[in-house]
């Protein structure tokens, strides 16, 4: 049985941390993935104490912060900047009892020229360095491969090999439906069974329009059940390997950002329900 989670990207243009918390609690979500940029906005008029107070009396619990992006192949200056945001994320996570921080490989026009060996070596190194810091805050890192070639690590297989080599209890994987689909249309769905449940930290649930992979993009994400990803199979396999955390609805659909957040959050709970098991 999976629980129900909400990733704030879904309403990032038409909501706020405050409103997401209120609506997710109202519609029965179990977990929320707060976004660091939305948190920074929230903290202009609120305190960490406000968040702690909310979660102390809510059913909804903090789950994963999103996200530290472009972790690979940084210049020293880029790395310092990344660490600044990373430490902010770790502090908030520690203070509100949020277990995971999502870390994402680097995107860029030259990333598809990187060899798998280069990506492996760099990812193992930077994830180790980030984990050294995160562990001191009691925070775990969930590495999320992004399915298309603009990102340097784009398959679950590649990410899992990296996470195995990192070999730390505090570093695991995010499985995201569209990122899994974007790589090769989920042609080897059974591969997910190779990953032990304790290394699957986060599950992002979403569907997408039935477009050729060469044009499919994150803005084509759509509510679960309205697209072409075999979400029922992915969710079933994850349940069968023993993952029992939240399926977090994560969409980046401009059409939804033009709608009322309440309508989306209510619709999201209904659309995810059939996949929770
Ligand atoms: Zn995701």
Tab-separated table of C-alpha atoms and ligand atoms in Angstrom:
chain	number	residue	atom	x	y	z
A	1	UNK	CA	0.000	0.000	0.000
A	2	UNK	CA	1.337	3.381	-0.999
A	3	UNK	CA	0.356	6.604	0.690
A	4	UNK	CA	-0.512	9.836	-1.084
A	5	UNK	CA	1.982	12.641	-1.562
A	6	UNK	CA	2.032	16.029	-3.219
A	7	UNK	CA	5.002	17.663	-4.899
A	8	UNK	CA	4.735	21.432	-4.960
A	9	UNK	CA	5.814	21.691	-8.616
A	10	UNK	CA	2.246	20.665	-9.440
A	11	UNK	CA	0.852	24.064	-8.383
A	12	UNK	CA	4.050	26.092	-8.243
A	13	UNK	CA	2.658	28.970	-10.319
A	14	UNK	CA	-0.791	29.156	-8.750
A	15	UNK	CA	-0.217	28.383	-5.095
A	16	UNK	CA	2.154	28.903	-2.175
A	17	UNK	CA	3.576	26.807	0.644
A	18	UNK	CA	0.856	28.067	2.952
A	19	UNK	CA	-1.944	27.240	0.519
A	20	UNK	CA	-0.474	23.857	-0.487
A	21	UNK	CA	-0.282	22.849	3.166
A	22	UNK	CA	-3.871	23.862	3.792
A	23	UNK	CA	-5.227	22.163	0.650
A	24	UNK	CA	-3.197	18.965	0.973
A	25	UNK	CA	-4.391	18.589	4.551
A	26	UNK	CA	-7.976	19.230	3.447
A	27	UNK	CA	-7.891	16.610	0.674
A	28	UNK	CA	-6.246	13.866	2.706
A	29	UNK	CA	-2.677	13.819	1.429
A	30	UNK	CA	-0.218	12.067	3.739
A	31	UNK	CA	3.036	13.687	2.615
A	32	UNK	CA	4.278	16.845	0.970
A	33	UNK	CA	7.419	17.603	-1.007
A	34	UNK	CA	8.164	21.259	-0.396
A	35	UNK	CA	10.125	23.236	-2.980
A	36	UNK	CA	13.154	25.220	-1.851
A	37	UNK	CA	12.253	28.266	-3.990
A	38	UNK	CA	8.701	28.326	-2.599
A	39	UNK	CA	10.068	27.854	0.923
A	40	UNK	CA	12.322	30.895	0.499
A	41	UNK	CA	9.278	32.906	-0.508
A	42	UNK	CA	7.297	31.512	2.444
A	43	UNK	CA	10.068	32.394	4.886
A	44	UNK	CA	9.834	36.068	3.907
A	45	UNK	CA	6.610	36.272	5.893
A	46	UNK	CA	6.749	33.146	8.077
A	47	UNK	CA	9.215	31.351	10.311
A	48	UNK	CA	10.433	27.774	10.567
A	49	UNK	CA	8.463	27.750	13.813
A	50	UNK	CA	5.249	28.304	11.807
A	51	UNK	CA	6.036	25.231	9.730
A	52	UNK	CA	6.895	23.173	12.807
A	53	UNK	CA	3.648	24.251	14.387
A	54	UNK	CA	1.642	23.278	11.310
A	55	UNK	CA	3.181	19.817	11.066
A	56	UNK	CA	2.838	19.227	14.819
A	57	UNK	CA	-0.930	19.160	14.470
A	58	UNK	CA	-1.451	18.036	10.857
A	59	UNK	CA	-1.951	14.613	9.328
A	60	UNK	CA	0.220	15.813	6.421
A	61	UNK	CA	3.942	15.285	6.976
A	62	UNK	CA	7.031	16.708	5.253
A	63	UNK	CA	8.733	14.107	3.083
A	64	UNK	CA	11.274	15.409	0.563
A	65	UNK	CA	12.622	18.822	-0.350
A	66	UNK	CA	13.002	19.704	-4.050
A	67	UNK	CA	15.586	20.042	-5.241
A	68	UNK	CA	19.309	20.484	-5.581
A	69	UNK	CA	19.882	20.516	-9.323
A	70	UNK	CA	22.914	20.339	-11.593
A	71	UNK	CA	25.080	18.508	-9.082
A	72	UNK	CA	27.605	17.279	-11.707
A	73	UNK	CA	30.621	18.830	-13.394
A	74	UNK	CA	30.544	22.076	-11.432
A	75	UNK	CA	33.238	24.749	-11.416
A	76	UNK	CA	34.440	25.637	-7.877
A	77	UNK	CA	32.271	28.782	-8.007
A	78	UNK	CA	29.164	26.849	-9.068
A	79	UNK	CA	29.826	24.263	-6.372
A	80	UNK	CA	30.040	26.906	-3.629
A	81	UNK	CA	26.730	28.360	-4.769
A	82	UNK	CA	25.151	24.925	-4.855
A	83	UNK	CA	26.398	24.184	-1.330
A	84	UNK	CA	24.797	27.363	-0.044
A	85	UNK	CA	21.352	26.202	-1.195
A	86	UNK	CA	22.140	22.641	-0.139
A	87	UNK	CA	22.958	23.694	3.427
A	88	UNK	CA	19.770	25.790	3.540
A	89	UNK	CA	17.814	22.689	2.471
A	90	UNK	CA	19.540	20.505	5.057
A	91	UNK	CA	18.822	22.992	7.831
A	92	UNK	CA	15.135	23.281	6.970
A	93	UNK	CA	14.863	19.503	6.587
A	94	UNK	CA	16.432	18.920	9.993
A	95	UNK	CA	14.296	21.575	11.670
A	96	UNK	CA	10.947	20.307	10.363
A	97	UNK	CA	11.700	16.562	10.472
A	98	UNK	CA	11.778	16.154	6.687
A	99	UNK	CA	13.757	12.998	5.852
A	100	UNK	CA	14.827	13.434	2.212
A	101	UNK	CA	16.415	15.984	-0.085
A	102	UNK	CA	16.153	15.331	-3.819
A	103	UNK	CA	19.334	15.767	-5.839
A	104	UNK	CA	19.310	15.953	-9.615
A	105	UNK	CA	22.038	15.403	-12.226
A	106	UNK	CA	23.236	18.240	-14.432
A	107	UNK	CA	21.346	19.419	-17.492
A	108	UNK	CA	22.996	21.205	-20.383
A	109	UNK	CA	23.591	21.268	-24.122
A	110	UNK	CA	26.837	19.302	-23.825
A	111	UNK	CA	25.644	16.734	-21.275
A	112	UNK	CA	24.799	14.112	-23.900
A	113	UNK	CA	28.504	14.137	-24.886
A	114	UNK	CA	29.594	12.936	-21.452
A	115	UNK	CA	30.515	9.283	-21.356
A	116	UNK	CA	28.796	7.017	-18.887
A	117	UNK	CA	32.163	6.494	-17.162
A	118	UNK	CA	32.591	10.255	-16.710
A	119	UNK	CA	29.076	10.614	-15.308
A	120	UNK	CA	29.573	7.639	-12.997
A	121	UNK	CA	32.866	8.895	-11.620
A	122	UNK	CA	31.626	12.446	-11.071
A	123	UNK	CA	28.291	11.384	-9.570
A	124	UNK	CA	29.901	9.000	-7.078
A	125	UNK	CA	32.283	11.756	-6.013
A	126	UNK	CA	29.712	14.562	-5.613
A	127	UNK	CA	27.049	12.397	-3.989
A	128	UNK	CA	29.661	11.304	-1.442
A	129	UNK	CA	30.617	14.907	-0.724
A	130	UNK	CA	26.977	15.975	-0.377
A	131	UNK	CA	26.188	12.981	1.830
A	132	UNK	CA	29.057	13.926	4.167
A	133	UNK	CA	27.264	17.210	4.798
A	134	UNK	CA	23.678	15.891	4.762
A	135	UNK	CA	24.413	13.115	7.252
A	136	UNK	CA	25.522	15.682	9.820
A	137	UNK	CA	21.982	17.117	9.593
A	138	UNK	CA	20.351	13.668	9.657
A	139	UNK	CA	19.116	14.120	6.068
A	140	UNK	CA	19.108	11.517	3.274
A	141	UNK	CA	19.724	12.198	-0.419
A	142	UNK	CA	17.403	10.861	-3.080
A	143	UNK	CA	19.143	10.873	-6.477
A	144	UNK	CA	16.701	11.339	-9.370
A	145	UNK	CA	17.676	10.411	-12.938
A	146	UNK	CA	15.911	12.651	-15.483
A	147	UNK	CA	14.793	10.689	-18.501
A	148	UNK	CA	15.908	12.737	-21.472
A	149	UNK	CA	19.337	13.299	-22.915
A	150	UNK	CA	19.726	16.893	-21.842
A	151	UNK	CA	20.507	15.490	-18.375
A	152	UNK	CA	23.739	13.581	-17.850
A	153	UNK	CA	22.158	10.706	-15.909
A	154	UNK	CA	18.942	9.605	-17.551
A	155	UNK	CA	18.163	6.012	-16.737
A	156	UNK	CA	17.171	4.215	-13.558
A	157	UNK	CA	19.835	1.597	-14.373
A	158	UNK	CA	22.596	4.212	-14.597
A	159	UNK	CA	21.435	5.958	-11.400
A	160	UNK	CA	21.152	2.693	-9.505
A	161	UNK	CA	24.704	1.703	-10.461
A	162	UNK	CA	25.879	5.078	-9.147
A	163	UNK	CA	23.915	4.748	-5.894
A	164	UNK	CA	25.312	1.247	-5.352
A	165	UNK	CA	28.853	2.531	-5.819
A	166	UNK	CA	28.226	5.407	-3.392
A	167	UNK	CA	27.218	2.671	-0.949
A	168	UNK	CA	25.839	4.755	1.894
A	169	UNK	CA	22.631	4.238	3.833
A	170	UNK	CA	21.886	7.922	3.368
A	171	UNK	CA	21.884	7.853	-0.462
A	172	UNK	CA	19.084	6.252	-2.484
A	173	UNK	CA	16.911	6.772	-5.537
A	174	UNK	CA	13.871	8.670	-6.707
A	175	UNK	CA	11.770	6.740	-9.203
A	176	UNK	CA	9.686	9.120	-11.318
A	177	UNK	CA	7.156	7.746	-13.819
A	178	UNK	CA	7.838	10.177	-16.657
A	179	UNK	CA	11.587	10.074	-16.166
A	180	UNK	CA	11.474	6.298	-16.316
A	181	UNK	CA	9.226	6.463	-19.407
A	182	UNK	CA	11.235	9.164	-21.198
A	183	UNK	CA	14.328	7.014	-21.299
A	184	UNK	CA	12.954	4.063	-23.274
A	185	UNK	CA	9.181	3.957	-22.762
A	186	UNK	CA	9.602	1.663	-19.718
A	187	UNK	CA	10.782	-1.172	-21.964
A	188	UNK	CA	12.357	-2.977	-18.993
A	189	UNK	CA	9.882	-2.365	-16.239
A	190	UNK	CA	11.046	-5.450	-14.368
A	191	UNK	CA	14.416	-3.749	-13.847
A	192	UNK	CA	12.800	-1.960	-10.904
A	193	UNK	CA	12.785	-5.281	-9.042
A	194	UNK	CA	16.579	-5.147	-8.828
A	195	UNK	CA	16.395	-2.197	-6.450
A	196	UNK	CA	15.764	-3.111	-2.807
A	197	UNK	CA	12.892	-1.232	-1.186
A	198	UNK	CA	15.178	0.463	1.324
A	199	UNK	CA	17.022	2.167	-1.556
A	200	UNK	CA	13.848	3.553	-3.127
A	201	UNK	CA	13.499	6.739	-1.149
A	202	UNK	CA	10.919	8.626	-3.220
A	203	UNK	CA	8.289	7.778	-5.845
A	204	UNK	CA	7.009	10.535	-8.159
A	205	UNK	CA	3.728	9.640	-9.817
A	206	UNK	CA	2.612	11.299	-13.049
A	207	UNK	CA	1.393	10.462	-16.517
A	208	UNK	CA	2.181	12.098	-19.860
A	209	UNK	CA	0.708	12.738	-23.261
A	210	UNK	CA	1.372	10.128	-25.917
A	211	UNK	CA	4.038	12.048	-27.847
A	212	UNK	CA	7.225	10.847	-29.567
A	213	UNK	CA	10.106	10.760	-27.089
A	214	UNK	CA	12.051	13.270	-29.187
A	215	UNK	CA	9.505	15.985	-28.371
A	216	UNK	CA	8.017	14.784	-25.075
A	217	UNK	CA	8.841	17.231	-22.297
A	218	UNK	CA	8.025	17.826	-18.657
A	219	UNK	CA	5.272	20.308	-19.534
A	220	UNK	CA	3.463	17.316	-21.128
A	221	UNK	CA	3.026	15.652	-17.754
A	222	UNK	CA	-0.626	15.060	-16.986
A	223	UNK	CA	-2.783	13.632	-14.199
A	224	UNK	CA	-2.289	9.891	-13.531
A	225	UNK	CA	-4.616	7.846	-15.713
A	226	UNK	CA	-4.940	10.466	-18.445
A	227	UNK	CA	-1.835	9.534	-20.436
A	228	UNK	CA	0.214	6.623	-21.754
A	229	UNK	CA	2.672	5.672	-18.992
A	230	UNK	CA	2.096	2.203	-17.480
A	231	UNK	CA	1.632	3.728	-14.034
A	232	UNK	CA	-0.425	0.851	-12.709
A	233	UNK	CA	2.433	-1.555	-13.510
A	234	UNK	CA	5.145	0.737	-12.129
A	235	UNK	CA	3.163	1.297	-8.918
A	236	UNK	CA	2.453	-2.420	-8.579
A	237	UNK	CA	6.107	-3.404	-9.002
A	238	UNK	CA	7.185	-0.806	-6.443
A	239	UNK	CA	4.609	-2.137	-3.980
A	240	UNK	CA	5.724	-5.705	-4.675
A	241	UNK	CA	9.374	-4.936	-3.956
A	242	UNK	CA	8.211	-3.479	-0.651
A	243	UNK	CA	8.131	0.270	-1.201
A	244	UNK	CA	5.351	1.571	1.041
A	245	UNK	CA	6.041	5.290	1.087
A	246	UNK	CA	4.089	7.983	-0.693
A	247	UNK	CA	3.373	8.253	-4.389
A	248	UNK	CA	3.961	11.975	-4.778
A	249	UNK	CA	2.054	13.708	-7.548
A	250	UNK	CA	4.607	15.747	-9.494
A	251	UNK	CA	3.445	17.666	-12.557
A	252	UNK	CA	4.832	20.669	-14.413
A	253	UNK	CA	1.813	21.371	-16.569
A	254	UNK	CA	1.187	25.040	-17.492
A	255	UNK	CA	-2.500	24.289	-18.117
A	256	UNK	CA	-2.847	23.271	-14.443
A	257	UNK	CA	-0.979	26.387	-13.293
A	258	UNK	CA	-3.715	28.456	-14.952
A	259	UNK	CA	-6.398	26.662	-12.941
A	260	UNK	CA	-7.348	27.004	-9.306
A	261	UNK	CA	-4.931	25.174	-7.017
A	262	UNK	CA	-7.781	23.689	-5.036
A	263	UNK	CA	-9.246	22.090	-8.146
A	264	UNK	CA	-5.877	20.568	-9.052
A	265	UNK	CA	-5.104	19.264	-5.576
A	266	UNK	CA	-8.567	17.729	-5.271
A	267	UNK	CA	-8.310	16.206	-8.767
A	268	UNK	CA	-4.814	14.932	-7.960
A	269	UNK	CA	-5.992	12.991	-4.922
A	270	UNK	CA	-8.757	11.351	-6.976
A	271	UNK	CA	-6.456	10.528	-9.926
A	272	UNK	CA	-3.734	8.978	-7.732
A	273	UNK	CA	-6.096	6.890	-5.617
A	274	UNK	CA	-6.381	3.922	-8.030
A	275	UNK	CA	-2.596	3.369	-7.971
A	276	UNK	CA	-2.021	3.287	-4.234
A	277	UNK	CA	-3.026	-0.370	-3.953
B	1	LIG	ZN1	10.413	13.812	-10.251
